[in-house]
């Protein structure tokens, strides 16, 4: 039986970023060094496939430190943690490794510096997201105010409009954040911002690739988890860039083939915490149903690599 032709546009860059790559390596190296089980506070990255794979190797995922025994290593997720968490681990004399992405740590350092200079912080981010919780938890209560939308900027109550700074979650939509930053600067002309956007290079690059790919596609699939902020933003960016049908799928089984119908062109990308093996599985699912031609849409080349903490590089 002959299949109808289909062009798959494959975004580049896509999938794993350097921060995720480093976090996964940290868990694997910790298990290798100290044996199983190694405890991980919160999902190391927001992807079920990655978490299940590490669980199979001996990682135990918990939400809070009080679920961990004192005598086993614990790893903090790539999203970062409030200051109270390593302080508590140190108090309990636990062996802990911080897998916070260096680009998130940079935001933490920025927030601490502004605080030392007597500025109150405004954070642009999503309420309840572990990265936002971690960043806000770097400073005492009330020192970081959260805004999620342009509307929030109009109602946020600050201590002194002349003594403010802002930071952002690293996985936001570049375009949405620009609008919120503009609103902050309009309402608080003296507000201090980062030298360079806090949104990480990988988030920006993946969104740019989607914008370049969207006009070519009748539909777009983003491989990623529903709790992954950067993956959900890719769906929104695709829709805004003119792709009427953009869906988030965790694996090939999630693809709604009836909704796709008899399309001739589909774009595929993946959030920063989705491994390449899932993207390959989605492509294979299309190959089983269509006569597929793959075209790569490349907008940037990434060669960033972050070192793992020294404690894991030093042999016992």
Coordinates of N, CA and C in Angstrom, one line a residue, residues 23 25 35 53 68 80 125 158 182 188 203 256 265:
X23 N 22.1 18.3 34.3 CA 21.3 17.8 35.4 C 21.2 16.3 35.4
X25 N 23.1 14.2 33.8 CA 24.5 13.6 34.0 C 24.8 13.6 35.5
X35 N 26.3 4.8 44.5 CA 25.4 3.6 44.5 C 24.0 4.1 44.7
X53 N 13.5 6.8 33.3 CA 14.8 6.2 33.0 C 15.7 6.3 34.2
X68 N 13.6 12.5 52.5 CA 14.9 11.9 52.3 C 15.5 11.4 53.6
X80 N 16.2 24.8 40.3 CA 16.7 25.6 41.5 C 15.8 25.5 42.7
X125 N 7.3 35.7 36.0 CA 7.3 34.2 36.0 C 5.9 33.6 36.2
X158 N 4.4 48.2 45.3 CA 5.8 48.1 45.7 C 6.1 49.1 46.8
X182 N 8.2 46.0 29.1 CA 7.8 47.4 28.6 C 6.9 48.0 29.6
X188 N 7.3 52.1 36.1 CA 8.5 52.4 37.0 C 9.7 52.7 36.3
X203 N 15.9 28.5 25.4 CA 14.5 28.9 25.2 C 14.3 29.8 24.0
X256 N -2.8 12.8 17.7 CA -4.2 12.7 17.2 C -4.2 12.7 15.7
X265 N 2.3 18.8 5.3 CA 3.5 19.3 5.9 C 3.2 19.5 7.4

